[in-house]
mmCIF file of C-alpha atoms in Angstrom:
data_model
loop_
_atom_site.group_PDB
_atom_site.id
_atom_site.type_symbol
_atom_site.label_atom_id
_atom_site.label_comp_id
_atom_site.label_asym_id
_atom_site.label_seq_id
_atom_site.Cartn_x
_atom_site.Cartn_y
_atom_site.Cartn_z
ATOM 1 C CA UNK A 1 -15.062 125.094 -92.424
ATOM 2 C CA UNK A 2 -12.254 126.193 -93.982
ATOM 3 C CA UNK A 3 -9.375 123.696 -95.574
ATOM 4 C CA UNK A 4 -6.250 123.642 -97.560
ATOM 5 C CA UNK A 5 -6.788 121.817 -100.594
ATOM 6 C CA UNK A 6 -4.580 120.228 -103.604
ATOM 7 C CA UNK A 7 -7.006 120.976 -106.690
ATOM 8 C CA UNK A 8 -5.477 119.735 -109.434
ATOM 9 C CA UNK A 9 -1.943 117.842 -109.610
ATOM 10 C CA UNK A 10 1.317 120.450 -110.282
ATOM 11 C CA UNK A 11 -0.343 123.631 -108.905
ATOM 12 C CA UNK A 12 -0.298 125.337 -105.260
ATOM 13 C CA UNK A 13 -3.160 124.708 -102.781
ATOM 14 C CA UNK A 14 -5.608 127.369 -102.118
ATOM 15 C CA UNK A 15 -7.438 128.130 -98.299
ATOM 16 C CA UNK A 16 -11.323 127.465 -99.385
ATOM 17 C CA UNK A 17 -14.401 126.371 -97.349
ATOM 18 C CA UNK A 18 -15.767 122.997 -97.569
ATOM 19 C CA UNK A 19 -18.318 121.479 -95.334
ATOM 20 C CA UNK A 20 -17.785 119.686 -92.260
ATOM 21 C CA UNK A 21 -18.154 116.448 -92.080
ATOM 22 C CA UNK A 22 -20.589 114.800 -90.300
ATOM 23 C CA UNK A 23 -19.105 111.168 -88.455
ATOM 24 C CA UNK A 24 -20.562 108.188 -89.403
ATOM 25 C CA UNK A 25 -19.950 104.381 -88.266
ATOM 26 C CA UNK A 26 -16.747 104.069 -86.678
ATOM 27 C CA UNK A 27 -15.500 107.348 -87.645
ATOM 28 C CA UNK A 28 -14.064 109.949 -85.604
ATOM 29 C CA UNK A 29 -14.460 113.839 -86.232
ATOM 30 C CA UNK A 30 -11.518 115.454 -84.821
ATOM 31 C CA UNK A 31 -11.193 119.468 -83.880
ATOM 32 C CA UNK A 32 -7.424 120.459 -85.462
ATOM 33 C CA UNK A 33 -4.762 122.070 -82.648
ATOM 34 C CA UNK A 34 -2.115 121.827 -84.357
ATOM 35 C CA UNK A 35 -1.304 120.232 -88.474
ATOM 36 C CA UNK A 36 2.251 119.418 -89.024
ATOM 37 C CA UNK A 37 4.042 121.178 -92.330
ATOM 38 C CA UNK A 38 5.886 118.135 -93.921
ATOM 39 C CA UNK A 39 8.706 118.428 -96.608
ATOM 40 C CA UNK A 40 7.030 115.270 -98.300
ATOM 41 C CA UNK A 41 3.954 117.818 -98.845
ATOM 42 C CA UNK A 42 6.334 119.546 -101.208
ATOM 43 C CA UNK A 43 6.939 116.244 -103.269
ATOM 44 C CA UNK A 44 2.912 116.273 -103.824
ATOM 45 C CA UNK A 45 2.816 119.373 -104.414
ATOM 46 C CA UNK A 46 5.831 119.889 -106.873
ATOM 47 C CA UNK A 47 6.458 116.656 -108.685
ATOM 48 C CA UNK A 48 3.780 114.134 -109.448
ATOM 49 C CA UNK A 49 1.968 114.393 -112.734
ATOM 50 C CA UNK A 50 -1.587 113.030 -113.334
ATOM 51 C CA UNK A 51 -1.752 109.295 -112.952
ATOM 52 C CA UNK A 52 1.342 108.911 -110.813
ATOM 53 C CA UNK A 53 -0.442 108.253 -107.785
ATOM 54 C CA UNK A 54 -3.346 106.042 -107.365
ATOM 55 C CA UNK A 55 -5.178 109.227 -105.581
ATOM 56 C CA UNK A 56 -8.502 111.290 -106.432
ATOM 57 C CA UNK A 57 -8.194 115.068 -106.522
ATOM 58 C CA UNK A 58 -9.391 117.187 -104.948
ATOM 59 C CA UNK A 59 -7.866 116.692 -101.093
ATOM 60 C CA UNK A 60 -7.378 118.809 -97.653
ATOM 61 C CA UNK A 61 -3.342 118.235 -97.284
ATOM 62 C CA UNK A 62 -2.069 117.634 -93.322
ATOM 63 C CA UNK A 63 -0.985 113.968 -92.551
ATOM 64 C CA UNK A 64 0.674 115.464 -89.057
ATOM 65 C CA UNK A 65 -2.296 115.722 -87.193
ATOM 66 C CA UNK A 66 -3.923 116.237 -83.304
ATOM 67 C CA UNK A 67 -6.695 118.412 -81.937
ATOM 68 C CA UNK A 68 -9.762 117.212 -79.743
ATOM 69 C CA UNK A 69 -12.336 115.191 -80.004
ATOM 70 C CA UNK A 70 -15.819 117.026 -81.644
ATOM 71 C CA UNK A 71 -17.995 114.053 -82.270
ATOM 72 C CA UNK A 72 -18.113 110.311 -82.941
ATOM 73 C CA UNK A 73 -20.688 108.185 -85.045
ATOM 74 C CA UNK A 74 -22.343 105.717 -83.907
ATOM 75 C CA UNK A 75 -20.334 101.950 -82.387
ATOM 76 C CA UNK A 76 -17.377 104.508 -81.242
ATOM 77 C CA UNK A 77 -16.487 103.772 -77.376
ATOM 78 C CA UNK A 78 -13.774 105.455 -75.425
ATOM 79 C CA UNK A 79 -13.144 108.832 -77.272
ATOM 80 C CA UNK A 80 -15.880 111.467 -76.010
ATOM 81 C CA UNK A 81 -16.011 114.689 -76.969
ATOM 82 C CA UNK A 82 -12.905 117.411 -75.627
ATOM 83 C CA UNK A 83 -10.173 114.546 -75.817
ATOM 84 C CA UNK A 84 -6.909 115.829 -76.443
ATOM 85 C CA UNK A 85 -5.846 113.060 -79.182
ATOM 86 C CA UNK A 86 -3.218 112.605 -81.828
ATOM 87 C CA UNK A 87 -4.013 111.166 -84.958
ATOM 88 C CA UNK A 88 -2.151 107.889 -86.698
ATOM 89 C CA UNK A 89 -1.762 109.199 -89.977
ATOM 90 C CA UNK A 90 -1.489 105.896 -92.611
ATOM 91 C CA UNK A 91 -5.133 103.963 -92.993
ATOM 92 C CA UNK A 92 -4.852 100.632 -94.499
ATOM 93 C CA UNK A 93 -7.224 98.023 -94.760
ATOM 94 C CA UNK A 94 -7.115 97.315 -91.143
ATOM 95 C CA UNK A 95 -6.983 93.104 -91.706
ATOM 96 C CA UNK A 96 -4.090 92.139 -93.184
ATOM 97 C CA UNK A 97 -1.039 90.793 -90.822
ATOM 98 C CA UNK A 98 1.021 93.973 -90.922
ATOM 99 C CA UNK A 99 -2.077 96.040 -90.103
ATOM 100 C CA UNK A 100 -2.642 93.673 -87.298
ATOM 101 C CA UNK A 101 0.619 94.629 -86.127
ATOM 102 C CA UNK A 102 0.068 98.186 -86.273
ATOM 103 C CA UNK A 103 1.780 98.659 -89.475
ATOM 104 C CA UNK A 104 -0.814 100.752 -91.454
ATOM 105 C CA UNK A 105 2.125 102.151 -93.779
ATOM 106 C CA UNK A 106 2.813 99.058 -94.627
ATOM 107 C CA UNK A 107 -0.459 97.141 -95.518
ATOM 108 C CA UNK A 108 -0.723 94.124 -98.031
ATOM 109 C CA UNK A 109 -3.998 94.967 -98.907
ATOM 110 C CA UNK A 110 -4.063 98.751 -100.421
ATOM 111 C CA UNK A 111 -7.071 97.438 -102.843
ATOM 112 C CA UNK A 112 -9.463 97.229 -99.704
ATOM 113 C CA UNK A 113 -7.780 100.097 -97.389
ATOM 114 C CA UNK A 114 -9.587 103.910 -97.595
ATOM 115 C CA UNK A 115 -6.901 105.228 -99.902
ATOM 116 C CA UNK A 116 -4.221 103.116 -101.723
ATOM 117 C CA UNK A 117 -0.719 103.752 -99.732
ATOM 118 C CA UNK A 118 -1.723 106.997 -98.453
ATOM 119 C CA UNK A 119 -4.000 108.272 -95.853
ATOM 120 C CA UNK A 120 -4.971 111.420 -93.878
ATOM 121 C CA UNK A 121 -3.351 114.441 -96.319
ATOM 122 C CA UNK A 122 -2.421 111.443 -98.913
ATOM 123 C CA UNK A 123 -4.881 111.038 -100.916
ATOM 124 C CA UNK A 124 -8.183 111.511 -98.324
ATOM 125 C CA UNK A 125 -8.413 114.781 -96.301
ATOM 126 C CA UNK A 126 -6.004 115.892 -93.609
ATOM 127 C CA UNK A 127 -5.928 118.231 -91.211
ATOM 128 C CA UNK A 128 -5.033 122.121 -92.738
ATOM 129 C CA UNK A 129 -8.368 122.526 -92.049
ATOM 130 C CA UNK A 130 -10.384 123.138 -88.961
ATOM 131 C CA UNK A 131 -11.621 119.907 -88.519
ATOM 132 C CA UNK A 132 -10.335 116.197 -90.343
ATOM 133 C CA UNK A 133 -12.629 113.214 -90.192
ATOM 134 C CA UNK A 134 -10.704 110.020 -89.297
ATOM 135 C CA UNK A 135 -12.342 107.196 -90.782
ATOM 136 C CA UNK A 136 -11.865 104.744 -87.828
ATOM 137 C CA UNK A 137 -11.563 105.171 -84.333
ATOM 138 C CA UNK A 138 -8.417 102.862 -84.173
ATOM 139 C CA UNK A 139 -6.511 105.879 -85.971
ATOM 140 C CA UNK A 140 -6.934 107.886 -82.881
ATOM 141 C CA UNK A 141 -4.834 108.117 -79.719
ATOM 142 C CA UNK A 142 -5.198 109.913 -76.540
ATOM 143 C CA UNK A 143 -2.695 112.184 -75.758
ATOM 144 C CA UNK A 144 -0.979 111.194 -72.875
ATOM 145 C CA UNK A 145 -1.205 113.908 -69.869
ATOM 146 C CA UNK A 146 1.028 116.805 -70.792
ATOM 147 C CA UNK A 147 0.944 116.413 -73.927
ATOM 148 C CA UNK A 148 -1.214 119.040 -75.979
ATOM 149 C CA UNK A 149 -2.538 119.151 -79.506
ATOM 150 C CA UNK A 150 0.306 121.516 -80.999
ATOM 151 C CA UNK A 151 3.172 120.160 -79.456
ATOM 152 C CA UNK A 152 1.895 116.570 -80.560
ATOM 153 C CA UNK A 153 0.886 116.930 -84.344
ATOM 154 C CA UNK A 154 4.564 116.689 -85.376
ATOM 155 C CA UNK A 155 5.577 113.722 -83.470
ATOM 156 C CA UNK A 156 2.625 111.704 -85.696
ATOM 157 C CA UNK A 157 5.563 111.891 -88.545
ATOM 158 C CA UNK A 158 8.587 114.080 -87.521
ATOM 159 C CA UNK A 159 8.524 112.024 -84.021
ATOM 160 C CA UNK A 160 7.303 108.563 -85.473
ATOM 161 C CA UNK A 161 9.481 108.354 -88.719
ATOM 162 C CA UNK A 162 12.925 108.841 -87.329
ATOM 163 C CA UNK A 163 11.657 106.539 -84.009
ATOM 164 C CA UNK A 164 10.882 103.937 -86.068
ATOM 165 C CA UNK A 165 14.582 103.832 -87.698
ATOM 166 C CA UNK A 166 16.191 104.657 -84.474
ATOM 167 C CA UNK A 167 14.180 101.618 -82.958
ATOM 168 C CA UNK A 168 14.943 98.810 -85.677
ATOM 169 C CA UNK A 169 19.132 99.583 -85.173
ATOM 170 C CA UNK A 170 18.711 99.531 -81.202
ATOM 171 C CA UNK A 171 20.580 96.160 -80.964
ATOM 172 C CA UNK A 172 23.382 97.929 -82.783
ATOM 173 C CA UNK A 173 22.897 101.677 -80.665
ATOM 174 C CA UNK A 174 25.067 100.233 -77.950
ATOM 175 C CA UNK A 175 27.266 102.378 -75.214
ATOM 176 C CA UNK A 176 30.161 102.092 -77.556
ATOM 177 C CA UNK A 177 28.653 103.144 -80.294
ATOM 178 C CA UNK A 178 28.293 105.907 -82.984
ATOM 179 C CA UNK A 179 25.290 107.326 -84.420
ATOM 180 C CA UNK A 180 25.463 109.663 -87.546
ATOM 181 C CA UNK A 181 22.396 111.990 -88.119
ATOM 182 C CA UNK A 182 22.514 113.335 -91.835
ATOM 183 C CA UNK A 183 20.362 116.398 -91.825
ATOM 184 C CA UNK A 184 18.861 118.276 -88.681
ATOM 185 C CA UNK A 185 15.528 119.561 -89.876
ATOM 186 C CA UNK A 186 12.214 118.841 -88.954
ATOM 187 C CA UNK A 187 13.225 114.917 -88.943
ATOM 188 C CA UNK A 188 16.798 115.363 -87.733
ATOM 189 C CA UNK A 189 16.271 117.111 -84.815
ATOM 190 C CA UNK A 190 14.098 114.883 -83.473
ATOM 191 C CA UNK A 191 16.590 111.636 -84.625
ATOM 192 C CA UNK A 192 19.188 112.985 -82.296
ATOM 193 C CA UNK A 193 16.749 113.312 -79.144
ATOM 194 C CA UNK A 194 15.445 109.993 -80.149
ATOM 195 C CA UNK A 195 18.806 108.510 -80.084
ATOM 196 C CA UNK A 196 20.027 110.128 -76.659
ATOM 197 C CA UNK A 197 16.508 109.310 -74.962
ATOM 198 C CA UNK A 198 16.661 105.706 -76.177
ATOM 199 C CA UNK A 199 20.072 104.382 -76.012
ATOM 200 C CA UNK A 200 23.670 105.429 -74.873
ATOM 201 C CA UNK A 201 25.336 105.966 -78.299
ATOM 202 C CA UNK A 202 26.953 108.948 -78.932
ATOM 203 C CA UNK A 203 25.625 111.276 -81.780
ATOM 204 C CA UNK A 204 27.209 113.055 -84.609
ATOM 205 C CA UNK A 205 25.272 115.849 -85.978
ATOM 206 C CA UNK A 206 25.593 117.064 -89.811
ATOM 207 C CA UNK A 207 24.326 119.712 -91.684
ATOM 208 C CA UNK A 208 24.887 122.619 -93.674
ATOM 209 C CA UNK A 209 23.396 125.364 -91.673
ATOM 210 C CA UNK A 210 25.091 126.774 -88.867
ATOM 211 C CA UNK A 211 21.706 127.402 -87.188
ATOM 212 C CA UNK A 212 20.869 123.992 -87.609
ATOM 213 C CA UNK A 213 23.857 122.666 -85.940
ATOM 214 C CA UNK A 214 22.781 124.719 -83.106
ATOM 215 C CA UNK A 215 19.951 123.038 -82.746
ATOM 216 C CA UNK A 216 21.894 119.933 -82.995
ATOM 217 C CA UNK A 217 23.936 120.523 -80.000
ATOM 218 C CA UNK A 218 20.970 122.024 -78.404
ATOM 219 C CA UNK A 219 18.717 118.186 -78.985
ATOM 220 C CA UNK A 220 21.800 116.497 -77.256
ATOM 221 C CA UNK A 221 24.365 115.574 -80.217
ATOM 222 C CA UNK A 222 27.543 115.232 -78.946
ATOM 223 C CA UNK A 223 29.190 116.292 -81.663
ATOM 224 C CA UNK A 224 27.856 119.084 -84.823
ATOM 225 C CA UNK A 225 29.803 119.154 -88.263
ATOM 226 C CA UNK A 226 29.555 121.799 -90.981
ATOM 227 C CA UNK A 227 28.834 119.812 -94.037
ATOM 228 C CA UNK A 228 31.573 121.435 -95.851
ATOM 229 C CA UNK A 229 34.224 120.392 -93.581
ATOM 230 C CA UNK A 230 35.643 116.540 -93.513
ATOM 231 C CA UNK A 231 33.030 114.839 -91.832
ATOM 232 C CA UNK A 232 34.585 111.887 -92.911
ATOM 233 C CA UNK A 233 37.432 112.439 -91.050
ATOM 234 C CA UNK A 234 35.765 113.549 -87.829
ATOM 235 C CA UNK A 235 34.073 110.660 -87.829
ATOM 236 C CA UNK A 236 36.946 108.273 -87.935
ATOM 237 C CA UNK A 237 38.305 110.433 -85.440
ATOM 238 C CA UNK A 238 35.181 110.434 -83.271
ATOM 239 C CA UNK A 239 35.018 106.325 -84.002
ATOM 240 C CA UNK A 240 39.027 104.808 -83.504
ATOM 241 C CA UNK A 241 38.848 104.866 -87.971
ATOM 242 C CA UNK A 242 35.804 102.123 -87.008
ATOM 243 C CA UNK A 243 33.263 104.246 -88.706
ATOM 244 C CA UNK A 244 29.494 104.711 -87.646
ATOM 245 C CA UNK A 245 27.588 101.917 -86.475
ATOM 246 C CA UNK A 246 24.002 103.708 -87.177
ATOM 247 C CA UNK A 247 23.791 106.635 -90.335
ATOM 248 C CA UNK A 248 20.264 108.474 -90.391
ATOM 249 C CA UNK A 249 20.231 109.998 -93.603
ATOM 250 C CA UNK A 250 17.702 112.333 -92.917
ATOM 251 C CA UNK A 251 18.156 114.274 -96.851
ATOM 252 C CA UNK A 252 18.127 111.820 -98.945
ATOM 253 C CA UNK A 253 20.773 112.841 -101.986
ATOM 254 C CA UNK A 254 23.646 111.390 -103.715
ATOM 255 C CA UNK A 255 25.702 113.571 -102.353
ATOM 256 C CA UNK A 256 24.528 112.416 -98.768
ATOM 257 C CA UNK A 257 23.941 109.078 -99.341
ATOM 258 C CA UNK A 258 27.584 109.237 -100.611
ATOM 259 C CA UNK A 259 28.885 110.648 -97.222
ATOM 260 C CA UNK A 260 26.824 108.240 -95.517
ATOM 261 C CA UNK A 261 28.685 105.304 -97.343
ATOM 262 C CA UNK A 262 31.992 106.927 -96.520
ATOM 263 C CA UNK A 263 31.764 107.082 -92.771
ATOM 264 C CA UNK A 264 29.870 103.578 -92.331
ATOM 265 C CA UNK A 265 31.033 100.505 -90.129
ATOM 266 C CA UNK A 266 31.265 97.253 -91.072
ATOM 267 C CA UNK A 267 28.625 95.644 -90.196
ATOM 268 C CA UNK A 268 26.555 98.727 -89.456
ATOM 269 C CA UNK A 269 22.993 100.153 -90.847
ATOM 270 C CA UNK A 270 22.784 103.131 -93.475
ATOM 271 C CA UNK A 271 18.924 103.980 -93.036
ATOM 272 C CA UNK A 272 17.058 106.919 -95.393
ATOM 273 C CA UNK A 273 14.318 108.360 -92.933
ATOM 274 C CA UNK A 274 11.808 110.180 -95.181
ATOM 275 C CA UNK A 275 11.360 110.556 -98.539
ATOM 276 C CA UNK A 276 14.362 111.412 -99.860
ATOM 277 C CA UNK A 277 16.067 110.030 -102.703
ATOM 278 C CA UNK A 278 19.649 109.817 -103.979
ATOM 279 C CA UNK A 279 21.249 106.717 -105.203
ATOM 280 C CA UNK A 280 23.610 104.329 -103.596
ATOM 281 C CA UNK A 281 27.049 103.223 -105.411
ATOM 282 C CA UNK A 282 26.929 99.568 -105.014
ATOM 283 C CA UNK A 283 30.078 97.232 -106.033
ATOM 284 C CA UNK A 284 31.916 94.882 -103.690
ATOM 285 C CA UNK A 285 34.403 97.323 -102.572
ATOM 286 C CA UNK A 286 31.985 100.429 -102.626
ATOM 287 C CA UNK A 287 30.271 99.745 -99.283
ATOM 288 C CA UNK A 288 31.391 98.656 -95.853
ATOM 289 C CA UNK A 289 30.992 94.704 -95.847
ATOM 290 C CA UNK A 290 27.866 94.029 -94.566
ATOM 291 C CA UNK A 291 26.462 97.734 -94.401
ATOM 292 C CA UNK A 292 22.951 97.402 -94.326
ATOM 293 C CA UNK A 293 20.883 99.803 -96.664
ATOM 294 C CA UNK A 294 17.207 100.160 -95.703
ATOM 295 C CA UNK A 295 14.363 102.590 -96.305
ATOM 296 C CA UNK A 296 11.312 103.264 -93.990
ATOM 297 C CA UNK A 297 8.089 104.934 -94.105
ATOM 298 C CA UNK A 298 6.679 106.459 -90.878
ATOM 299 C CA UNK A 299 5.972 103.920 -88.226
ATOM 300 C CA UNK A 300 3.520 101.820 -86.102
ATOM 301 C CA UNK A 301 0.201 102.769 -84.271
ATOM 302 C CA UNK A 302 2.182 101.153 -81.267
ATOM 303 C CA UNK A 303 5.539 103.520 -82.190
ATOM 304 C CA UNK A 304 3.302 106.220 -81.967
ATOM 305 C CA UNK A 305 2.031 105.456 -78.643
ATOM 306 C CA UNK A 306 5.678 105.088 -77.243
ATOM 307 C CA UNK A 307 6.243 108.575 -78.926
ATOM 308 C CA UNK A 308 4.000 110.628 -77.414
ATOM 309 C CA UNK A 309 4.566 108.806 -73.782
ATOM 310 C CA UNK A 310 8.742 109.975 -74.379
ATOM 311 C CA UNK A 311 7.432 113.640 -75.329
ATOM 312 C CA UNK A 312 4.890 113.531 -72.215
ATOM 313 C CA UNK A 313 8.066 112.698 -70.316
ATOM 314 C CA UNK A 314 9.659 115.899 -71.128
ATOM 315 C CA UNK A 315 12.298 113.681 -73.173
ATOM 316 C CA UNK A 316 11.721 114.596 -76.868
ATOM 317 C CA UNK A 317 11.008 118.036 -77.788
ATOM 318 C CA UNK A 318 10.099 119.368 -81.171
ATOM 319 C CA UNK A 319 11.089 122.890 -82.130
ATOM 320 C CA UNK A 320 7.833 124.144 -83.465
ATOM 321 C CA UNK A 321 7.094 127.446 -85.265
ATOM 322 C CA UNK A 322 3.218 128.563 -84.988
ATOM 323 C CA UNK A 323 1.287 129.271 -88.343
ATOM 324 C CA UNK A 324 -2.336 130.039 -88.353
ATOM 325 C CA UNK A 325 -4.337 128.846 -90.896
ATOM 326 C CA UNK A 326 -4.658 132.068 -93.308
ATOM 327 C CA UNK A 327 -1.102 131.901 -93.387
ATOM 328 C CA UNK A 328 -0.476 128.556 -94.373
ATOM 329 C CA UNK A 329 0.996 129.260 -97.369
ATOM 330 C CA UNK A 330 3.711 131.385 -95.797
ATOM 331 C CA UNK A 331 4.686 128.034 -93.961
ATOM 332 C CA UNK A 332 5.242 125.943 -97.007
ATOM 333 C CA UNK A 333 7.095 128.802 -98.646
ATOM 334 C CA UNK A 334 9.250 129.198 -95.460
ATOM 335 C CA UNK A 335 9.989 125.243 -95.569
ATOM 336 C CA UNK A 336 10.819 125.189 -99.491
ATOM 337 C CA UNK A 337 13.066 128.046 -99.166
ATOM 338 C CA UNK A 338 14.817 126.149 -96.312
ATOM 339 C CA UNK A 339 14.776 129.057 -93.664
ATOM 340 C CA UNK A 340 12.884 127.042 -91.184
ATOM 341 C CA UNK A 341 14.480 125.512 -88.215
ATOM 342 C CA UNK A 342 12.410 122.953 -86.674
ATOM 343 C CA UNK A 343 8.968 122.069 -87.689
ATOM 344 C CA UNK A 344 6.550 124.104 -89.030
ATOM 345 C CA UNK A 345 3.081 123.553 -87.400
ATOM 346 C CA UNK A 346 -0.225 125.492 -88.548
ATOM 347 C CA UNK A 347 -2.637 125.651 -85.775
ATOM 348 C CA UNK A 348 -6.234 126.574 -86.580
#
């Protein structure tokens, strides 16, 4: 079959054949519809040096993942062959408390998961190939009816990521309140649906990119700022000068995470979705009193299911551009150049 592969650490993938797999114990071969392009591939692919991460080379990339069900090995009940499912991306040890829970990314026990704080397309094979073996069948979820293979792969990360930040402020995403979305890419679009399908806050949209604030307005923000102009100040004029009760920094920059600061409420949450950076200016004047400032990382296996149920319900949709799999390539260089609205999603 053939697969996208990271070789060797600071140098771009290359299309090659590999063999398929063959599903063993509790594992789960799964036909690819559709593998999510992710801006975090970039980071991978771009910046870590041998012996930053705890990962063997050489790897398939493709942690946004759904297809169909090919084959299961042996113990596997429920998932037979031609089931349109979507695949949970993070694999941890499957024991400790927060896997339990359903919180894979977050598992206490990396020494005895698959693949130490990674997963499918982090560190074990993903799906830019034709087919992705998922190690246990607890990693797979039917699609809910609707819902197909392409349209699904991005809401495994795009879809989960920003849900699962959107979700933990929903006590403070009340009728008179503000949300701020920093950023309306892949993530960002799908923050502002999530926000409008979940709660009754309004939504501010921000980016640079006048086609992106199109896209803004068309997801449901209420209102769509120009970077460049004083968001600040539309804010406070959007807010009564009370500030943002929710910021979803979907970038992750000084520069943004300085904005973010600016236009905060006391009281409020200032939440990075993705891996982004940036720093933080922290004194006791420097941030809104009691501003909470949180990072996540993707979401739960239950998230996930509440995902894909919205999308099924016609209430999120992700704006996806089709790659095959020979061009691959062409969608990574399309998402590093930035010309890419939406999500990027190779289908093989």
């Amino acid at each position: 079959m053939r697969a996208f592969r990271l070789q060797d650490w600071l140098t771009d993938p290359v299309l090659t054949e590999v063999a398929t797999p063959d599903p063993g114990p509790g594992e789960v071969l799964v036909r690819i519809g559709g593998a999510g392009v992710c801006h975090s591939d970039l980071h991978v692919i771009r910046e870590f040096e041998p012996g930053q991460l705890p990962w063997r080379l050489p790897f398939t990339l493709g942690h946004e993942n759904a297809g169909w069900v090919a084959s299961v090995g042996p113990g596997v009940r429920g998932l037979e062959p031609g089931l349109p499912v979507a695949v949970y991306g993070p694999w941890g040890c499957g024991a400790c408390d927060r896997c339990l829970q359903g919180v894979e990314t977050y598992c206490e026990r990396p020494d005895q998961a698959p693949v130490v704080q990674g997963g499918a397309g982090l560190g074990l094979d993903g799906g830019m190939a034709d087919y992705l073996l998922v190690p246990s069948a607890r990693h797979v979820v039917p699609l809910p009816d609707g819902l197909d293979p392409v349209t699904a792969a991005p809401l495994t990360d795009a879809g989960l990521t920003p849900y699962h930040a959107v979700r933990r402020s929903w006590a403070k995403l009340t009728p008179s309140a503000t949300a701020v979305v920093i950023g309306i890419g892949g993530l960002g679009h799908l923050a502002v649906q999530i926000v409008k399908a979940t709660t009754a806050a309004r939504v501010v949209a921000v980016d640079t990119r006048p086609e992106a604030l199109e896209l803004a307005r068309r997801s449901g923000a209420d209102v769509a700022v120009a970077a460049g102009d004083d968001v600040a100040a539309v804010v406070r004029d959007e807010t009564a000068g009370q500030g943002a009760d929710v910021v979803l920094d979907c970038v992750g920059s000084d520069a943004t995470l300085s904005l973010a600061v600016s236009i905060g409420r006391v009281l409020g949450d200032l939440t990075i979705v993705g891996l982004g950076g940036g720093r933080v200016p922290m004194s006791f004047f420097s941030v809104p009193f009691e501003l909470s400032v949180q990072t996540t990382y993707w979401g739960s296996r239950p998230e996930l299911v509440e995902v894909l149920r919205l999308a099924a319900r016609g209430l999120l949709h992700t704006e996806v551009h089709r790659f095959s799999l020979d061009d691959v390539t062409d969608a990574y260089r399309a998402l590093e150049e930035g010309t890419l609205t939406g999500r990027a999603v190779v289908t093989p």
